[in-house]
mmCIF file of C-alpha atoms in Angstrom:
data_model
loop_
_atom_site.group_PDB
_atom_site.id
_atom_site.type_symbol
_atom_site.label_atom_id
_atom_site.label_comp_id
_atom_site.label_asym_id
_atom_site.label_seq_id
_atom_site.Cartn_x
_atom_site.Cartn_y
_atom_site.Cartn_z
ATOM 1 C CA MET N 1 115.260 124.059 67.049
ATOM 2 C CA ASN N 2 118.518 123.503 68.935
ATOM 3 C CA ASN N 3 119.620 127.062 68.153
ATOM 4 C CA ASN N 4 116.685 128.346 70.193
ATOM 5 C CA LEU N 5 117.140 126.126 73.252
ATOM 6 C CA MET N 6 119.226 128.623 75.228
ATOM 7 C CA GLY N 7 118.273 131.937 76.695
ATOM 8 C CA LYS N 8 115.685 134.002 78.460
ATOM 9 C CA ASP N 9 112.811 132.654 76.379
ATOM 10 C CA PHE N 10 112.513 129.902 78.963
ATOM 11 C CA ASN N 11 110.703 131.046 82.102
ATOM 12 C CA THR N 12 111.781 128.253 84.389
ATOM 13 C CA GLY N 13 110.456 126.619 87.512
ATOM 14 C CA ILE N 14 112.763 124.339 89.481
ATOM 15 C CA TYR N 15 111.099 121.507 91.384
ATOM 16 C CA ILE N 16 112.592 119.938 94.521
ATOM 17 C CA ARG N 17 111.243 116.940 96.410
ATOM 18 C CA LEU N 18 112.615 115.190 99.474
ATOM 19 C CA SER N 19 110.787 112.223 100.991
ATOM 20 C CA GLN N 20 111.032 110.977 104.558
ATOM 21 C CA GLU N 21 112.803 107.879 103.238
ATOM 22 C CA ASP N 22 115.441 110.066 101.576
ATOM 23 C CA LYS N 23 116.139 111.802 104.878
ATOM 24 C CA GLU N 24 116.764 108.485 106.595
ATOM 25 C CA LYS N 25 119.356 107.365 104.026
ATOM 26 C CA LYS N 26 122.431 108.931 105.569
ATOM 27 C CA TYR N 27 124.726 108.084 102.684
ATOM 28 C CA GLU N 28 122.514 110.007 100.270
ATOM 29 C CA SER N 29 121.212 112.712 102.571
ATOM 30 C CA ASP N 30 123.699 115.365 101.455
ATOM 31 C CA SER N 31 123.042 115.033 97.729
ATOM 32 C CA GLU N 32 119.275 114.661 98.148
ATOM 33 C CA SER N 33 118.796 117.517 100.625
ATOM 34 C CA VAL N 34 116.574 120.431 99.657
ATOM 35 C CA ILE N 35 119.493 122.869 99.930
ATOM 36 C CA ASN N 36 121.765 120.883 97.635
ATOM 37 C CA GLN N 37 119.028 120.197 95.115
ATOM 38 C CA LYS N 38 118.362 123.940 94.990
ATOM 39 C CA GLU N 39 122.031 124.761 94.456
ATOM 40 C CA LEU N 40 122.324 122.237 91.629
ATOM 41 C CA LEU N 41 119.162 123.460 89.898
ATOM 42 C CA ARG N 42 119.943 127.151 90.339
ATOM 43 C CA ASP N 43 123.415 126.636 88.853
ATOM 44 C CA TYR N 44 121.933 124.769 85.891
ATOM 45 C CA VAL N 45 119.396 127.531 85.227
ATOM 46 C CA LYS N 46 122.084 130.203 85.501
ATOM 47 C CA ASN N 47 124.584 128.377 83.268
ATOM 48 C CA ASN N 48 121.944 127.920 80.575
ATOM 49 C CA ASN N 49 120.853 131.543 80.826
ATOM 50 C CA PHE N 50 117.279 130.590 81.673
ATOM 51 C CA ASN N 51 114.937 132.956 83.483
ATOM 52 C CA LEU N 52 114.274 131.549 86.976
ATOM 53 C CA VAL N 53 110.641 132.316 87.782
ATOM 54 C CA GLY N 54 109.777 130.007 90.662
ATOM 55 C CA GLU N 55 111.052 127.420 93.116
ATOM 56 C CA TYR N 56 108.672 124.659 94.155
ATOM 57 C CA VAL N 57 109.533 122.489 97.153
ATOM 58 C CA ASP N 58 107.896 119.430 98.721
ATOM 59 C CA ASP N 59 109.835 118.368 101.812
ATOM 60 C CA GLY N 60 108.804 115.041 103.332
ATOM 61 C CA PHE N 61 106.429 113.895 100.571
ATOM 62 C CA SER N 62 106.331 110.487 98.901
ATOM 63 C CA GLY N 63 107.036 110.243 95.188
ATOM 64 C CA THR N 64 103.856 108.216 94.712
ATOM 65 C CA ASP N 65 101.731 111.130 95.976
ATOM 66 C CA PHE N 66 101.063 113.708 93.264
ATOM 67 C CA GLU N 67 98.833 115.870 95.470
ATOM 68 C CA ARG N 68 101.940 117.471 96.985
ATOM 69 C CA PRO N 69 101.378 121.212 97.620
ATOM 70 C CA GLY N 70 104.566 122.362 95.884
ATOM 71 C CA PHE N 71 103.863 120.232 92.827
ATOM 72 C CA GLN N 72 100.266 121.455 92.662
ATOM 73 C CA ARG N 73 101.505 125.057 92.772
ATOM 74 C CA LEU N 74 103.861 124.227 89.899
ATOM 75 C CA LEU N 75 100.935 122.890 87.855
ATOM 76 C CA ASP N 76 98.894 126.022 88.600
ATOM 77 C CA ASP N 77 101.705 128.264 87.336
ATOM 78 C CA ILE N 78 101.996 126.154 84.181
ATOM 79 C CA LYS N 79 98.259 126.482 83.539
ATOM 80 C CA ASN N 80 98.511 130.244 84.141
ATOM 81 C CA ASN N 81 101.402 130.509 81.638
ATOM 82 C CA LYS N 82 103.877 131.760 84.234
ATOM 83 C CA ILE N 83 106.459 129.126 83.324
ATOM 84 C CA ASN N 84 107.249 127.147 80.179
ATOM 85 C CA CYS N 85 110.177 125.087 81.475
ATOM 86 C CA VAL N 86 110.533 122.693 84.421
ATOM 87 C CA VAL N 87 113.889 121.444 85.723
ATOM 88 C CA VAL N 88 114.426 118.653 88.277
ATOM 89 C CA LYS N 89 117.524 116.950 89.667
ATOM 90 C CA ASP N 90 116.403 113.518 88.462
ATOM 91 C CA LEU N 91 113.210 111.776 87.369
ATOM 92 C CA SER N 92 112.573 110.294 90.824
ATOM 93 C CA ARG N 93 112.187 113.850 92.193
ATOM 94 C CA LEU N 94 109.235 114.353 89.851
ATOM 95 C CA GLY N 95 107.676 111.083 91.007
ATOM 96 C CA ARG N 96 108.105 107.366 91.625
ATOM 97 C CA ASP N 97 104.801 106.198 90.135
ATOM 98 C CA HIS N 98 105.740 105.286 86.561
ATOM 99 C CA VAL N 99 102.181 105.745 85.265
ATOM 100 C CA MET N 100 101.683 109.250 86.654
ATOM 101 C CA THR N 101 105.280 110.329 86.014
ATOM 102 C CA GLY N 102 104.905 109.129 82.429
ATOM 103 C CA TYR N 103 101.651 111.054 82.117
ATOM 104 C CA TYR N 104 103.330 114.342 83.039
ATOM 105 C CA THR N 105 106.458 113.808 80.917
ATOM 106 C CA GLU N 106 104.686 112.375 77.868
ATOM 107 C CA THR N 107 101.274 114.060 77.921
ATOM 108 C CA PHE N 108 100.780 117.005 80.285
ATOM 109 C CA PHE N 109 104.093 118.796 79.635
ATOM 110 C CA PRO N 110 103.974 118.369 75.813
ATOM 111 C CA GLU N 111 100.323 119.438 75.620
ATOM 112 C CA ASN N 112 101.179 122.594 77.561
ATOM 113 C CA ASN N 113 104.354 123.209 75.513
ATOM 114 C CA ILE N 114 106.544 122.777 78.594
ATOM 115 C CA ARG N 115 110.222 121.985 78.215
ATOM 116 C CA PHE N 116 111.056 119.369 80.836
ATOM 117 C CA ILE N 117 114.658 118.747 81.892
ATOM 118 C CA SER N 118 116.026 116.123 84.280
ATOM 119 C CA ILE N 119 119.684 116.877 84.891
ATOM 120 C CA LEU N 120 121.167 113.576 86.052
ATOM 121 C CA GLU N 121 119.541 111.522 83.288
ATOM 122 C CA ALA N 122 120.427 114.182 80.664
ATOM 123 C CA TYR N 123 116.749 114.175 79.723
ATOM 124 C CA ASP N 124 115.526 117.175 77.727
ATOM 125 C CA SER N 125 112.105 116.979 76.099
ATOM 126 C CA PHE N 126 113.049 119.643 73.526
ATOM 127 C CA LYS N 127 116.012 117.656 72.219
ATOM 128 C CA ASN N 128 115.942 114.590 70.009
ATOM 129 C CA GLN N 129 118.613 112.555 71.778
ATOM 130 C CA ALA N 130 119.297 108.944 72.729
ATOM 131 C CA SER N 131 119.372 109.663 76.483
ATOM 132 C CA ASN N 132 115.656 110.519 76.379
ATOM 133 C CA ASP N 133 114.812 106.972 75.318
ATOM 134 C CA SER N 134 115.956 105.497 78.640
ATOM 135 C CA SER N 135 113.437 107.537 80.643
ATOM 136 C CA THR N 136 110.698 104.868 80.468
ATOM 137 C CA PHE N 137 113.033 102.261 81.949
ATOM 138 C CA ILE N 138 114.232 104.680 84.650
ATOM 139 C CA MET N 139 110.647 105.546 85.664
ATOM 140 C CA ALA N 140 109.788 101.843 85.929
ATOM 141 C CA CYS N 141 112.844 101.315 88.155
ATOM 142 C CA ASN N 142 111.823 104.246 90.363
ATOM 143 C CA ASP N 143 108.340 102.748 90.727
ATOM 144 C CA TYR N 144 109.824 99.345 91.574
ATOM 145 C CA TYR N 145 112.046 100.941 94.214
ATOM 146 C CA SER N 146 109.023 102.646 95.775
ATOM 147 C CA LYS N 147 107.108 99.361 95.904
ATOM 148 C CA GLN N 148 110.012 97.454 97.470
ATOM 149 C CA ASN N 149 110.586 100.231 99.995
ATOM 150 C CA SER N 150 106.889 100.126 100.936
ATOM 151 C CA ILE N 151 107.121 96.365 101.510
ATOM 152 C CA LYS N 152 110.202 96.782 103.720
ATOM 153 C CA ILE N 153 108.539 99.491 105.819
ATOM 154 C CA ARG N 154 105.363 97.424 106.180
ATOM 155 C CA ASN N 155 107.365 94.398 107.336
ATOM 156 C CA VAL N 156 109.226 96.467 109.926
ATOM 157 C CA LEU N 157 105.967 97.942 111.252
ATOM 158 C CA ASN N 158 104.297 94.523 111.389
ATOM 159 C CA GLU N 159 107.206 93.151 113.392
ATOM 160 C CA LYS N 160 106.805 95.996 115.886
ATOM 161 C CA ARG N 161 103.060 95.349 116.064
ATOM 162 C CA LYS N 162 103.681 91.661 116.790
ATOM 163 C CA ASN N 163 105.888 92.731 119.685
ATOM 164 C CA GLY N 164 103.142 94.940 121.094
ATOM 165 C CA LYS N 165 104.766 98.227 120.108
ATOM 166 C CA PHE N 166 102.509 101.137 119.213
ATOM 167 C CA VAL N 167 103.232 102.337 115.656
ATOM 168 C CA GLY N 168 100.328 104.745 115.079
ATOM 169 C CA SER N 169 100.643 108.484 114.595
ATOM 170 C CA LEU N 170 98.694 109.509 117.711
ATOM 171 C CA PRO N 171 97.913 107.387 120.800
ATOM 172 C CA CYS N 172 94.292 106.915 121.861
ATOM 173 C CA PHE N 173 92.737 109.550 124.087
ATOM 174 C CA GLY N 174 93.945 108.841 127.617
ATOM 175 C CA TYR N 175 97.420 107.693 126.622
ATOM 176 C CA MET N 176 100.702 109.210 125.505
ATOM 177 C CA ARG N 177 104.000 107.862 124.205
ATOM 178 C CA ASP N 178 106.581 106.836 126.775
ATOM 179 C CA PRO N 179 109.484 109.310 126.306
ATOM 180 C CA ASP N 180 111.927 106.463 126.994
ATOM 181 C CA ASP N 181 110.255 104.046 124.560
ATOM 182 C CA LYS N 182 108.192 105.550 121.738
ATOM 183 C CA GLY N 183 106.466 102.223 121.097
ATOM 184 C CA HIS N 184 105.190 101.969 124.680
ATOM 185 C CA LEU N 185 102.077 103.762 125.906
ATOM 186 C CA ILE N 186 101.750 105.383 129.315
ATOM 187 C CA LEU N 187 98.845 107.196 130.932
ATOM 188 C CA ASN N 188 98.320 110.803 129.955
ATOM 189 C CA PRO N 189 97.826 112.663 133.266
ATOM 190 C CA GLU N 190 95.508 115.202 131.593
ATOM 191 C CA THR N 191 93.154 112.845 129.772
ATOM 192 C CA ALA N 192 93.393 109.440 131.487
ATOM 193 C CA PRO N 193 91.142 110.585 134.398
ATOM 194 C CA ILE N 194 88.452 111.556 131.873
ATOM 195 C CA VAL N 195 88.458 108.083 130.329
ATOM 196 C CA LYS N 196 88.264 106.505 133.797
ATOM 197 C CA LYS N 197 85.234 108.654 134.635
ATOM 198 C CA ILE N 198 83.486 107.585 131.426
ATOM 199 C CA PHE N 199 83.862 103.893 132.264
ATOM 200 C CA GLU N 200 82.881 104.430 135.919
ATOM 201 C CA TRP N 201 79.749 106.360 134.973
ATOM 202 C CA ARG N 202 78.734 103.756 132.408
ATOM 203 C CA LYS N 203 79.338 100.951 134.939
ATOM 204 C CA ASN N 204 76.979 102.758 137.304
ATOM 205 C CA GLY N 205 74.235 102.726 134.705
ATOM 206 C CA ILE N 206 74.609 106.193 133.206
ATOM 207 C CA GLY N 207 73.933 106.160 129.458
ATOM 208 C CA PRO N 208 76.220 107.596 126.727
ATOM 209 C CA SER N 209 73.925 110.556 126.086
ATOM 210 C CA ARG N 210 73.974 111.633 129.749
ATOM 211 C CA ILE N 211 77.730 111.025 129.978
ATOM 212 C CA ALA N 212 78.298 113.332 126.983
ATOM 213 C CA THR N 213 76.160 116.015 128.638
ATOM 214 C CA MET N 214 78.057 115.725 131.928
ATOM 215 C CA LEU N 215 81.418 116.026 130.198
ATOM 216 C CA ASN N 216 80.281 119.065 128.232
ATOM 217 C CA GLU N 217 78.949 120.699 131.393
ATOM 218 C CA LYS N 218 82.316 120.184 133.081
ATOM 219 C CA GLY N 219 84.168 121.516 130.044
ATOM 220 C CA TYR N 220 86.355 118.451 129.582
ATOM 221 C CA PRO N 221 88.343 118.370 126.310
ATOM 222 C CA THR N 222 87.174 115.953 123.608
ATOM 223 C CA PRO N 223 89.574 113.513 121.900
ATOM 224 C CA SER N 224 89.530 115.481 118.636
ATOM 225 C CA GLY N 225 89.782 118.829 120.392
ATOM 226 C CA TYR N 226 92.676 117.688 122.573
ATOM 227 C CA LYS N 227 94.641 116.212 119.653
ATOM 228 C CA GLY N 228 93.807 119.054 117.303
ATOM 229 C CA THR N 229 92.409 116.563 114.808
ATOM 230 C CA LYS N 230 91.176 118.059 111.537
ATOM 231 C CA TYR N 231 87.662 117.000 110.678
ATOM 232 C CA SER N 232 85.246 117.673 107.855
ATOM 233 C CA ILE N 233 83.601 121.097 107.827
ATOM 234 C CA ARG N 234 80.309 119.211 107.935
ATOM 235 C CA LEU N 235 80.964 118.484 111.595
ATOM 236 C CA ILE N 236 79.707 121.366 113.663
ATOM 237 C CA ASN N 237 82.090 121.411 116.625
ATOM 238 C CA ARG N 238 84.957 119.085 117.414
ATOM 239 C CA ASP N 239 85.107 120.451 120.990
ATOM 240 C CA VAL N 240 81.694 119.053 121.970
ATOM 241 C CA TRP N 241 81.277 115.542 123.335
ATOM 242 C CA SER N 242 78.757 113.427 121.417
ATOM 243 C CA ILE N 243 77.126 110.036 121.931
ATOM 244 C CA SER N 244 79.312 108.539 119.173
ATOM 245 C CA SER N 245 82.537 109.748 120.818
ATOM 246 C CA ILE N 246 81.462 108.177 124.120
ATOM 247 C CA LYS N 247 80.548 104.869 122.452
ATOM 248 C CA LYS N 248 83.868 104.824 120.614
ATOM 249 C CA ILE N 249 85.776 105.003 123.916
ATOM 250 C CA LEU N 250 83.542 102.455 125.641
ATOM 251 C CA SER N 251 84.109 99.930 122.823
ATOM 252 C CA ASN N 252 87.875 100.369 122.519
ATOM 253 C CA ARG N 253 89.666 97.350 123.960
ATOM 254 C CA ILE N 254 92.966 99.235 124.151
ATOM 255 C CA TYR N 255 91.761 100.699 127.464
ATOM 256 C CA THR N 256 91.993 97.217 129.005
ATOM 257 C CA GLY N 257 95.764 97.256 128.502
ATOM 258 C CA ASP N 258 95.742 95.243 125.259
ATOM 259 C CA MET N 259 97.341 96.611 122.093
ATOM 260 C CA ILE N 260 94.964 96.418 119.107
ATOM 261 C CA GLN N 261 96.503 97.319 115.746
ATOM 262 C CA HIS N 262 96.329 96.584 112.018
ATOM 263 C CA THR N 263 92.560 97.035 111.947
ATOM 264 C CA GLN N 264 92.874 98.868 108.606
ATOM 265 C CA THR N 265 95.266 98.791 105.667
ATOM 266 C CA LYS N 266 95.911 100.819 102.520
ATOM 267 C CA VAL N 267 94.640 99.454 99.214
ATOM 268 C CA ASN N 268 98.229 99.509 97.911
ATOM 269 C CA TYR N 269 101.446 101.515 98.213
ATOM 270 C CA LYS N 270 100.210 104.144 95.730
ATOM 271 C CA SER N 271 96.835 104.788 97.345
ATOM 272 C CA LYS N 272 95.849 106.700 100.472
ATOM 273 C CA LYS N 273 92.513 104.883 100.679
ATOM 274 C CA LYS N 274 92.187 102.532 103.632
ATOM 275 C CA ILE N 275 89.966 99.490 104.015
ATOM 276 C CA SER N 276 88.827 97.850 107.246
ATOM 277 C CA LEU N 277 90.203 94.393 107.958
ATOM 278 C CA ASP N 278 88.364 91.406 109.356
ATOM 279 C CA LYS N 279 88.961 90.902 113.081
ATOM 280 C CA SER N 280 90.838 87.697 112.287
ATOM 281 C CA GLN N 281 93.554 89.866 110.701
ATOM 282 C CA TRP N 282 93.915 92.291 113.607
ATOM 283 C CA MET N 283 97.191 92.209 115.528
ATOM 284 C CA ILE N 284 96.412 91.883 119.236
ATOM 285 C CA VAL N 285 98.983 91.687 122.026
ATOM 286 C CA GLU N 286 97.647 91.506 125.579
ATOM 287 C CA ASN N 287 98.843 93.456 128.625
ATOM 288 C CA THR N 288 101.259 95.828 126.910
ATOM 289 C CA HIS N 289 100.403 98.953 128.899
ATOM 290 C CA GLU N 290 98.559 100.173 131.996
ATOM 291 C CA GLN N 291 94.804 99.680 131.769
ATOM 292 C CA LEU N 292 92.166 102.344 132.331
ATOM 293 C CA VAL N 293 89.395 99.815 132.900
ATOM 294 C CA ASP N 294 89.593 96.225 134.123
ATOM 295 C CA LYS N 295 88.671 93.558 131.584
ATOM 296 C CA ASP N 296 85.645 92.265 133.486
ATOM 297 C CA THR N 297 84.106 95.742 133.582
ATOM 298 C CA PHE N 298 84.870 96.258 129.876
ATOM 299 C CA GLU N 299 83.202 92.969 128.959
ATOM 300 C CA TYR N 300 80.177 93.826 131.086
ATOM 301 C CA ILE N 301 79.803 97.286 129.526
ATOM 302 C CA SER N 302 80.373 96.167 125.920
ATOM 303 C CA LYS N 303 77.712 93.420 126.009
#
């Protein structure tokens, strides 16, 4: 077999992955960068006289997430018989979940007659060599690293939450990040007046249904429309105010100036699924930002 392991018979796809964590590690950023991974892989393909068919890149994706667009495109090309060889810089580029990484190296690639090569570990699935035997241990270490890194990130975020710093992706409708302190919220001049009107109207006895109608008549932007939030196609129009969107604002304590966070959490570091937490587990810090409704009015409305 070894006599046939070189040459154009191998239509090769090179796979590159760079996570956000990799970007933040300055001492490794050069070697892990997309550009340098490409150069290394291209040189390897050229020196082995392989036929380079495709380059698949996932920039900013976690190794525990196998729904990455570049990786999914790689799988599609394997299933369509466009490539029969995959080359990566190291096993952690393929993935950091030892179960799923093991599935692809030990089941999916062999079943599809794919030659898999990881350069730094000297792993080559078409060669019977001692270096291949260490792959299981390496994948377990990569998984362990991912778990420990997740714990460190979670601890850092929790510490910020305890200090009243906003750590979410997008502030609530009516607020924006302070350009001088990303963890501090300030009023959004475009949307804060809308939130104030909603609370004023409700205080004056106007119901959520009528408030939604009034906002739609005035053409005010909705929270999802303003943020450009992607919703299910089952929802008819994200640019139309609804009773539920009004009730959501009226029940959100953050508008009283209190920071409410950690209301949900992921099942674990490998899963995207989130579960709601009991209120006793919420992280609440009072008076962290300017309020859009006084607390007495909020309590009166939310009864």
